[in-house]
């Protein structure tokens, strides 16, 4: 971990954040309020709750690393996949996305600094919280159990991202002292995965099945089961993955889960509407607020969704649907071709070339322009919030885990396990039927294709290609090198100046 964040961890600082008002108030609409020394904090239940919120905070951190570079993970992950290209104003605009797009990243240049720093900040905050909670005066047994479950889920979540991105990472389960900072070594992937499983298993038992509207965004038992099922899938523990995902998906694919209330939405496009947050398809949703009056002076505080502005067309002058944007992550021609004729196309891809030509209007092509842009997170005029700087106050949430995703994960696990193909078929059929598509035989190739079309531009594609072993073939045209680019380089600052952390192979 870079020295800035190691020092941060060593003195156990907690960034405390609070709830702000919005049209639909939720627990995780965050606003930084200050920092407190961990040893002097957690004096009462109220401060314990602030510590819980602080542990969630890195999930929606828009800047990270040693230079506070813009770091929304969707931009890098989409650029590295075949869903999108990097785009932007030039070949050096947000360079960490550019080098992931063309696989020229190295230990000093790439998105790895932000991924590493933000996730380890999350690990530290969860570790501090877990250490402090049992001693908080006046904290009830029920709240202790729930807060512990949330902290364990969050630590598992941060470590799952670290493991998928870097593979070889330190396993830190307690706050580090200054002396310990420089003795950190990497754990085996098996040890990290075992800890992730243990944390999530305990979290499942500790967390509530549902939350009230004012707590939307907090982790539930269903979210913990969904993440654990996903972890098992990555470990190729097919039977365990299918079993726990079945709890999330419910008895009848396409119906409503009677325990958690999950159900596929009838209209695919409604999933991504910021006026439809925390809908029945949402299992784990990262909250973004559009009402915090951000300006450029708030660069390291944003909890709005700046990615929305990033992916809009540059200098857009067409029909009044879009506010315009910075031209990042143009959709690839490969994805546009794959989705042609699919009912999900208009909710996934905006053909700005065709739109402006048909209306005799213009936009400025971005670097690597394809004419196709992301629609799921488009900066639509109807979503503009007229507080602060418009570019910096988009309210769109990011649903990291949703029901169609868990349907397809369970179907994949069942097919790999060679069991209950009838249920796997029903799960696949339910995803397709929701958008009016006929049944296709359940098979791994058909499940893989459905994941691509259903989840396009949502940040899953790169991870899917890597875990399926398809990345060298599918991403070879971008420069992907087998046995190297399946993971990112560890940031240069983490492996120098006496550090015991070793660089990943090939870098």
Coordinates of C-alpha atoms in Angstrom, one line a residue:
X1 CA 0.0 0.0 0.0
X2 CA 1.4 3.4 -0.9
X3 CA 3.1 5.3 1.9
X4 CA 0.5 7.9 2.2
X5 CA -2.2 5.3 2.9
X6 CA 0.1 3.2 5.1
X7 CA 0.6 6.2 7.3
X8 CA -3.1 6.8 7.2
X9 CA -3.8 3.3 8.4
X10 CA -1.1 3.4 11.1
X11 CA -2.7 6.3 12.9
X12 CA -6.2 4.8 12.4
X13 CA -7.9 7.9 11.0
X14 CA -11.6 7.5 10.2
X15 CA -13.3 9.8 7.7
X16 CA -16.7 10.4 9.2
X17 CA -19.6 11.1 6.9
X18 CA -23.2 11.9 7.4
X19 CA -26.6 11.8 5.7
X20 CA -27.9 14.6 3.6
X21 CA -31.3 15.5 2.4
X22 CA -32.6 14.6 -1.1
X23 CA -35.8 13.8 -2.9
X24 CA -35.4 10.2 -1.7
X25 CA -33.3 10.2 1.4
X26 CA -31.1 7.2 2.0
X27 CA -28.4 6.2 4.5
X28 CA -25.5 6.4 2.0
X29 CA -26.0 9.8 0.5
X30 CA -22.8 11.0 2.0
X31 CA -21.1 14.2 2.9
X32 CA -17.7 14.3 4.5
X33 CA -17.7 16.0 7.9
X34 CA -14.2 15.6 9.2
X35 CA -11.7 13.2 10.6
X36 CA -11.2 11.8 14.1
X37 CA -8.4 9.9 15.7
X38 CA -9.7 6.3 16.1
X39 CA -8.4 6.0 19.7
X40 CA -10.6 8.9 20.8
X41 CA -13.6 8.0 18.8
X42 CA -16.4 5.4 19.3
X43 CA -17.5 6.8 22.6
X44 CA -21.2 6.2 22.0
X45 CA -23.6 4.4 19.7
X46 CA -24.0 7.5 17.5
X47 CA -20.2 7.6 16.8
X48 CA -20.3 3.8 16.1
X49 CA -22.9 4.5 13.4
X50 CA -20.7 7.2 11.9
X51 CA -17.9 4.7 11.8
X52 CA -20.1 2.3 9.9
X53 CA -20.9 4.9 7.4
X54 CA -17.2 5.8 7.0
X55 CA -16.6 2.1 6.2
X56 CA -19.1 2.3 3.3
X57 CA -17.6 5.6 2.1
X58 CA -14.8 4.1 -0.2
X59 CA -17.4 2.3 -2.2
X60 CA -18.4 5.6 -3.7
X61 CA -15.1 7.5 -3.6
X62 CA -14.6 9.3 -6.9
X63 CA -10.9 10.1 -6.4
X64 CA -8.0 8.0 -5.1
X65 CA -4.3 7.2 -5.1
X66 CA -1.5 9.4 -4.2
X67 CA -2.6 12.2 -6.5
X68 CA -6.4 12.1 -6.0
X69 CA -6.9 11.2 -9.7
X70 CA -10.5 10.7 -10.8
X71 CA -11.0 6.9 -10.4
X72 CA -14.6 5.7 -11.0
X73 CA -14.0 2.0 -11.5
X74 CA -16.5 1.7 -14.4
X75 CA -14.3 3.8 -16.6
X76 CA -11.2 1.6 -16.3
X77 CA -13.1 -1.7 -16.4
X78 CA -15.1 -0.7 -19.4
X79 CA -12.0 0.6 -21.2
X80 CA -10.2 -2.7 -20.5
X81 CA -13.1 -4.8 -21.9
X82 CA -14.5 -5.2 -25.4
X83 CA -17.6 -3.3 -24.4
X84 CA -16.0 0.1 -24.8
X85 CA -12.8 2.0 -25.6
X86 CA -11.2 4.7 -23.5
X87 CA -12.2 7.8 -25.5
X88 CA -12.1 11.2 -24.0
X89 CA -10.3 14.3 -25.4
X90 CA -7.0 12.7 -26.5
X91 CA -4.8 9.6 -26.2
X92 CA -3.6 10.9 -22.9
X93 CA -6.9 12.1 -21.4
X94 CA -7.4 10.1 -18.1
X95 CA -4.3 8.2 -19.0
X96 CA -4.9 5.3 -16.5
X97 CA -8.0 4.4 -18.7
X98 CA -6.0 4.7 -21.9
X99 CA -3.3 2.3 -20.9
X100 CA -5.8 -0.2 -19.7
X101 CA -7.6 0.1 -23.0
X102 CA -4.5 -0.7 -25.0
X103 CA -2.7 -2.9 -22.4
X104 CA 0.4 -0.7 -22.1
X105 CA -0.1 -0.3 -18.4
X106 CA 3.0 -0.8 -16.1
X107 CA 3.6 -0.4 -12.4
X108 CA 3.8 3.4 -12.6
X109 CA 1.0 4.1 -15.1
X110 CA -2.5 2.6 -14.9
X111 CA -5.6 2.4 -12.8
X112 CA -4.0 0.2 -10.2
X113 CA -3.0 3.0 -7.8
X114 CA -6.7 4.1 -7.4
X115 CA -8.0 0.5 -7.1
X116 CA -5.4 -0.4 -4.5
X117 CA -5.6 2.8 -2.4
X118 CA -9.4 3.0 -2.3
X119 CA -9.9 -0.7 -1.4
X120 CA -7.3 -0.8 1.2
X121 CA -8.7 2.4 2.7
X122 CA -12.0 0.4 2.9
X123 CA -10.2 -2.6 4.5
X124 CA -8.6 -0.3 7.1
X125 CA -11.9 1.4 8.0
X126 CA -13.6 -2.0 8.4
X127 CA -10.7 -3.3 10.5
X128 CA -10.8 -0.3 12.8
X129 CA -14.6 -0.6 13.1
X130 CA -14.5 -4.3 14.0
X131 CA -11.8 -3.7 16.6
X132 CA -13.8 -0.9 18.2
X133 CA -17.4 -2.1 18.2
X134 CA -17.3 -4.6 21.1
X135 CA -16.1 -1.8 23.4
X136 CA -18.6 1.0 22.4
X137 CA -20.5 2.1 25.6
X138 CA -24.2 1.7 25.4
X139 CA -24.3 -0.1 22.0
X140 CA -27.1 -2.7 22.1
X141 CA -26.5 -6.3 21.3
X142 CA -28.7 -6.0 18.2
X143 CA -26.8 -3.0 16.9
X144 CA -23.4 -4.6 17.7
X145 CA -24.5 -7.7 15.6
X146 CA -25.7 -5.6 12.7
X147 CA -22.8 -3.2 12.6
X148 CA -20.4 -6.2 12.8
X149 CA -22.2 -7.8 9.9
X150 CA -21.9 -4.7 7.8
X151 CA -18.2 -4.3 8.6
X152 CA -17.5 -7.9 7.7
X153 CA -19.4 -7.6 4.4
X154 CA -17.5 -4.5 3.5
X155 CA -14.1 -6.0 4.3
X156 CA -15.0 -9.0 2.2
X157 CA -16.2 -6.8 -0.6
X158 CA -13.0 -4.7 -0.6
X159 CA -10.8 -7.8 -0.5
X160 CA -12.8 -9.5 -3.3
X161 CA -12.1 -6.6 -5.6
X162 CA -8.4 -6.6 -4.5
X163 CA -8.1 -10.3 -5.1
X164 CA -9.8 -10.2 -8.5
X165 CA -7.7 -7.2 -9.6
X166 CA -4.3 -8.1 -8.1
X167 CA -4.4 -11.7 -6.9
X168 CA -1.3 -11.2 -4.6
X169 CA -2.3 -8.9 -1.8
X170 CA -1.6 -8.5 1.9
X171 CA -4.2 -9.9 4.2
X172 CA -4.7 -7.2 7.0
X173 CA -7.3 -8.0 9.6
X174 CA -6.4 -5.5 12.3
X175 CA -5.3 -1.9 12.2
X176 CA -1.5 -1.6 11.7
X177 CA 0.9 0.1 13.9
X178 CA 3.6 2.3 12.4
X179 CA 6.2 -0.4 13.0
X180 CA 4.0 -3.1 11.3
X181 CA 3.4 -1.0 8.2
X182 CA 6.8 -1.8 6.7
X183 CA 6.7 -5.6 7.5
X184 CA 3.6 -6.3 5.5
X185 CA 3.8 -9.2 3.0
X186 CA 1.4 -10.8 0.6
X187 CA -0.9 -13.7 1.5
X188 CA -1.7 -16.6 -0.7
X189 CA -4.9 -16.1 -2.8
X190 CA -6.3 -19.2 -1.0
X191 CA -5.9 -17.5 2.4
X192 CA -7.6 -14.3 1.1
X193 CA -10.5 -16.2 -0.3
X194 CA -10.9 -18.2 2.9
X195 CA -11.1 -15.0 4.8
X196 CA -13.6 -13.5 2.4
X197 CA -15.8 -16.6 2.7
X198 CA -15.5 -16.5 6.5
X199 CA -16.5 -12.8 6.7
X200 CA -19.5 -13.2 4.4
X201 CA -20.7 -16.4 6.1
X202 CA -20.8 -14.5 9.5
X203 CA -22.3 -11.4 7.8
X204 CA -25.2 -13.5 6.4
X205 CA -26.2 -14.5 9.9
X206 CA -25.8 -10.9 11.3
X207 CA -27.6 -8.9 8.7
X208 CA -31.3 -8.1 8.4
X209 CA -33.3 -9.5 5.5
X210 CA -34.5 -6.1 4.4
X211 CA -34.1 -2.4 5.4
X212 CA -36.5 0.5 5.7
X213 CA -36.5 3.2 3.1
X214 CA -34.4 5.6 5.2
X215 CA -31.7 2.9 5.3
X216 CA -31.6 2.2 1.5
X217 CA -28.1 1.4 0.5
X218 CA -27.2 -0.5 3.6
X219 CA -26.2 -4.1 3.3
X220 CA -28.8 -6.8 3.7
X221 CA -28.7 -10.6 4.2
X222 CA -29.6 -11.0 0.5
X223 CA -26.7 -8.9 -0.6
X224 CA -24.3 -10.9 1.6
X225 CA -25.6 -14.1 0.1
X226 CA -25.3 -12.8 -3.4
X227 CA -21.7 -11.7 -2.9
X228 CA -20.8 -15.0 -1.3
X229 CA -22.4 -16.9 -4.2
X230 CA -20.4 -14.8 -6.6
X231 CA -17.2 -15.5 -4.6
X232 CA -17.9 -19.2 -4.8
X233 CA -18.4 -18.9 -8.5
X234 CA -15.0 -17.3 -9.0
X235 CA -13.5 -20.1 -6.9
X236 CA -15.3 -22.6 -9.1
X237 CA -17.2 -24.0 -6.1
X238 CA -20.2 -24.7 -8.3
X239 CA -22.5 -26.5 -6.0
X240 CA -22.0 -24.0 -3.1
X241 CA -22.4 -21.1 -5.5
X242 CA -25.7 -22.5 -6.9
X243 CA -27.1 -23.3 -3.5
X244 CA -26.7 -19.9 -1.9
X245 CA -27.6 -18.0 -5.1
X246 CA -30.9 -20.0 -5.1
X247 CA -31.7 -18.4 -1.8
X248 CA -31.3 -15.0 -3.4
X249 CA -33.1 -15.8 -6.6
X250 CA -36.1 -17.5 -5.0
X251 CA -38.1 -20.7 -5.6
X252 CA -39.6 -19.7 -9.0
X253 CA -37.4 -17.9 -11.5
X254 CA -39.2 -14.8 -12.8
X255 CA -41.3 -14.6 -9.6
X256 CA -40.9 -12.6 -6.4
X257 CA -38.5 -13.8 -3.7
X258 CA -40.8 -14.0 -0.7
X259 CA -38.0 -13.5 1.8
X260 CA -36.2 -10.5 0.2
X261 CA -38.8 -9.1 -2.2
X262 CA -36.5 -9.3 -5.2
X263 CA -38.2 -9.5 -8.6
X264 CA -37.2 -8.7 -12.2
X265 CA -38.6 -5.3 -13.4
X266 CA -41.1 -5.6 -16.3
X267 CA -39.3 -2.8 -18.1
X268 CA -35.6 -3.3 -18.6
X269 CA -34.9 0.5 -19.0
X270 CA -36.5 1.3 -15.6
X271 CA -33.5 -0.5 -13.8
X272 CA -31.2 2.4 -14.5
X273 CA -33.6 5.4 -14.0
X274 CA -32.3 7.5 -11.1
X275 CA -36.0 8.2 -10.2
X276 CA -36.3 4.5 -9.6
X277 CA -33.6 3.8 -7.1
X278 CA -33.6 0.7 -4.9
X279 CA -36.1 -1.0 -7.2
X280 CA -37.0 -4.7 -6.7
X281 CA -34.2 -5.9 -9.0
X282 CA -31.5 -4.1 -6.9
X283 CA -29.6 -6.3 -4.5
X284 CA -26.5 -4.1 -3.7
X285 CA -26.7 -0.5 -4.9
X286 CA -24.0 2.2 -4.5
X287 CA -25.7 5.5 -3.8
X288 CA -24.9 8.8 -5.5
X289 CA -26.5 12.1 -4.5
X290 CA -27.2 14.9 -6.9
X291 CA -28.1 17.4 -4.2
X292 CA -24.8 18.3 -2.6
X293 CA -24.0 21.4 -4.6
X294 CA -20.6 20.2 -5.7
X295 CA -18.3 22.6 -7.5
X296 CA -14.7 22.1 -8.8
X297 CA -13.4 23.0 -5.3
X298 CA -14.9 19.7 -4.0
X299 CA -12.6 17.5 -6.1
X300 CA -11.8 15.0 -3.3
X301 CA -15.3 14.9 -1.8
X302 CA -17.7 13.9 -4.6
X303 CA -20.4 11.4 -3.9
X304 CA -22.4 12.2 -7.0
X305 CA -21.9 10.1 -10.2
X306 CA -19.4 12.0 -12.2
X307 CA -19.1 9.0 -14.6
X308 CA -22.4 10.1 -16.1
X309 CA -20.8 13.3 -17.2
X310 CA -17.7 11.5 -18.4
X311 CA -19.6 9.2 -20.9
X312 CA -21.8 11.8 -22.6
X313 CA -21.1 13.1 -26.1
X314 CA -18.8 16.1 -26.3
X315 CA -20.2 19.4 -27.4
X316 CA -23.5 17.8 -28.1
X317 CA -26.0 20.0 -30.0
X318 CA -28.6 17.5 -31.1
X319 CA -32.2 16.9 -29.9
X320 CA -32.7 17.8 -26.3
X321 CA -32.2 14.4 -24.7
X322 CA -28.6 14.7 -23.6
X323 CA -26.8 17.3 -21.6
X324 CA -23.5 16.6 -23.3
X325 CA -20.3 15.2 -21.7
X326 CA -16.7 14.5 -22.1
X327 CA -16.8 11.6 -24.6
X328 CA -15.2 8.8 -22.5
X329 CA -15.9 5.1 -23.0
X330 CA -17.5 5.2 -26.4
X331 CA -19.2 1.8 -27.0
X332 CA -17.2 -0.5 -29.2
X333 CA -18.5 -1.5 -32.6
X334 CA -18.1 -5.1 -31.4
X335 CA -20.8 -4.6 -28.7
X336 CA -23.0 -2.5 -31.0
X337 CA -23.0 -5.3 -33.5
X338 CA -23.6 -8.0 -30.9
X339 CA -26.6 -6.1 -29.6
X340 CA -28.2 -5.2 -32.9
X341 CA -31.8 -6.3 -32.8
X342 CA -31.8 -7.1 -29.1
X343 CA -34.6 -5.3 -27.2
X344 CA -32.0 -4.1 -24.6
X345 CA -30.1 -2.1 -27.2
X346 CA -31.8 1.2 -26.9
X347 CA -31.4 1.1 -23.1
X348 CA -27.8 0.2 -23.4
X349 CA -26.4 2.1 -26.4
X350 CA -27.1 5.6 -27.8
X351 CA -26.3 5.9 -31.5
X352 CA -25.3 9.6 -31.4
X353 CA -24.0 9.5 -35.0
X354 CA -27.3 8.4 -36.4
X355 CA -29.2 10.8 -34.1
X356 CA -27.3 13.9 -35.1
X357 CA -27.3 12.9 -38.8
X358 CA -31.0 12.4 -38.8
X359 CA -31.6 15.8 -37.2
X360 CA -28.9 17.7 -39.0
X361 CA -27.2 18.5 -35.7
X362 CA -23.7 18.0 -34.4
X363 CA -21.4 16.7 -31.7
X364 CA -17.6 16.7 -31.4
X365 CA -16.2 13.2 -31.9
X366 CA -14.1 12.1 -29.0
X367 CA -10.8 10.2 -29.2
X368 CA -11.5 6.7 -30.6
X369 CA -15.0 7.8 -31.5
X370 CA -17.3 5.0 -32.7
X371 CA -20.5 7.1 -32.8
X372 CA -22.0 4.8 -30.0
X373 CA -22.3 6.0 -26.4
X374 CA -23.4 4.4 -23.1
X375 CA -27.1 4.9 -22.6
X376 CA -27.4 3.2 -19.1
X377 CA -25.5 6.1 -17.5
X378 CA -26.1 8.8 -20.0
X379 CA -26.4 12.5 -18.9
X380 CA -30.0 12.9 -19.8
X381 CA -31.6 16.3 -19.5
X382 CA -34.4 15.0 -17.4
X383 CA -32.0 14.0 -14.7
X384 CA -30.1 17.3 -14.5
X385 CA -29.9 18.7 -10.9
X386 CA -29.6 22.5 -10.9
X387 CA -27.5 22.8 -7.8
X388 CA -23.8 23.4 -7.9
X389 CA -22.0 22.6 -11.1
X390 CA -24.2 20.4 -13.3
X391 CA -21.3 18.3 -14.5
X392 CA -20.5 17.3 -10.9
X393 CA -24.0 16.6 -9.5
X394 CA -25.5 13.6 -11.3
X395 CA -27.8 11.5 -9.1
X396 CA -27.5 8.2 -10.9
X397 CA -26.8 5.2 -8.6
X398 CA -24.8 2.2 -9.6
X399 CA -26.4 -1.2 -9.0
X400 CA -23.4 -3.4 -8.5
X401 CA -25.4 -6.6 -8.0
X402 CA -28.9 -7.0 -9.5
X403 CA -31.2 -9.9 -9.8
X404 CA -30.7 -10.8 -13.5
X405 CA -26.9 -11.0 -12.7
X406 CA -27.6 -13.5 -9.9
X407 CA -30.0 -15.5 -12.1
X408 CA -27.2 -15.9 -14.7
X409 CA -24.6 -16.7 -12.1
X410 CA -26.7 -19.4 -10.6
X411 CA -27.5 -20.8 -14.0
X412 CA -23.7 -20.9 -14.8
X413 CA -23.0 -22.6 -11.5
X414 CA -25.7 -25.3 -12.1
X415 CA -24.5 -26.0 -15.7
X416 CA -20.9 -26.3 -14.5
X417 CA -22.0 -28.6 -11.6
X418 CA -23.9 -30.7 -14.0
X419 CA -27.0 -30.5 -11.9
X420 CA -30.6 -29.3 -12.1
X421 CA -30.4 -28.2 -15.7
X422 CA -34.2 -27.6 -15.7
X423 CA -33.7 -24.8 -13.1
X424 CA -30.8 -23.4 -15.0
X425 CA -33.0 -23.3 -18.1
X426 CA -35.7 -21.5 -16.2
X427 CA -33.3 -18.9 -14.9
X428 CA -31.9 -18.2 -18.3
X429 CA -35.5 -18.1 -19.8
X430 CA -36.6 -15.6 -17.1
X431 CA -33.9 -13.1 -18.1
X432 CA -34.7 -13.4 -21.7
X433 CA -38.5 -13.4 -21.3
X434 CA -38.4 -10.1 -19.4
X435 CA -37.3 -8.4 -22.6
X436 CA -39.5 -10.5 -24.9
X437 CA -36.9 -12.9 -26.2
X438 CA -37.6 -16.6 -26.8
X439 CA -36.0 -19.4 -25.0
X440 CA -32.6 -20.7 -26.1
X441 CA -31.1 -24.0 -24.8
X442 CA -29.2 -23.6 -21.6
X443 CA -25.5 -24.0 -22.1
X444 CA -22.4 -22.2 -21.0
X445 CA -21.9 -20.3 -24.4
X446 CA -25.6 -19.1 -24.2
X447 CA -25.2 -18.0 -20.6
X448 CA -21.9 -16.2 -21.4
X449 CA -23.6 -14.4 -24.3
X450 CA -26.6 -13.5 -22.2
X451 CA -24.4 -12.0 -19.5
X452 CA -22.7 -9.9 -22.1
X453 CA -26.0 -8.5 -23.5
X454 CA -27.8 -8.2 -20.2
X455 CA -25.0 -6.6 -18.2
X456 CA -23.2 -4.6 -21.0
X457 CA -21.2 -1.6 -19.8
X458 CA -22.0 -2.3 -16.1
X459 CA -18.4 -3.2 -15.3
X460 CA -18.7 -7.1 -15.3
X461 CA -17.4 -7.9 -18.7
X462 CA -13.6 -7.7 -18.1
X463 CA -13.9 -9.9 -15.0
X464 CA -16.1 -12.4 -16.8
X465 CA -13.6 -12.7 -19.7
X466 CA -10.7 -13.2 -17.4
X467 CA -12.4 -15.8 -15.2
X468 CA -13.7 -17.7 -18.3
X469 CA -10.2 -17.8 -19.7
X470 CA -11.4 -16.0 -22.8
X471 CA -9.6 -12.7 -22.3
X472 CA -6.5 -13.5 -24.4
X473 CA -8.6 -14.4 -27.4
X474 CA -11.4 -11.8 -27.1
X475 CA -9.1 -8.9 -26.0
X476 CA -6.1 -9.8 -28.1
X477 CA -7.0 -7.0 -30.6
X478 CA -6.4 -4.5 -27.8
X479 CA -3.0 -5.9 -26.8
X480 CA -4.0 -8.3 -24.0
X481 CA -1.2 -10.6 -23.1
X482 CA -2.0 -14.1 -21.7
X483 CA -0.5 -14.9 -18.3
X484 CA 0.1 -11.3 -17.5
X485 CA -2.9 -9.0 -18.1
X486 CA -5.3 -11.2 -16.2
X487 CA -4.3 -9.1 -13.2
X488 CA -3.0 -5.6 -12.8
X489 CA 0.5 -4.5 -11.8
X490 CA 0.9 -3.7 -8.1
X491 CA 1.5 0.1 -7.8
X492 CA 5.1 1.0 -8.0
X493 CA 5.2 2.8 -4.7
X494 CA 4.1 -0.4 -3.0
X495 CA 7.1 -2.4 -4.1
X496 CA 10.0 0.1 -3.5
X497 CA 11.7 1.9 -0.6
X498 CA 12.2 -1.3 1.5
X499 CA 8.7 -2.7 1.0
X500 CA 8.4 -6.5 1.3
X501 CA 5.5 -6.5 -1.3
X502 CA 6.5 -8.2 -4.5
X503 CA 5.5 -7.1 -8.0
X504 CA 3.1 -9.3 -10.0
X505 CA 4.6 -11.6 -12.6
X506 CA 5.1 -10.0 -16.0
X507 CA 5.4 -6.4 -14.7

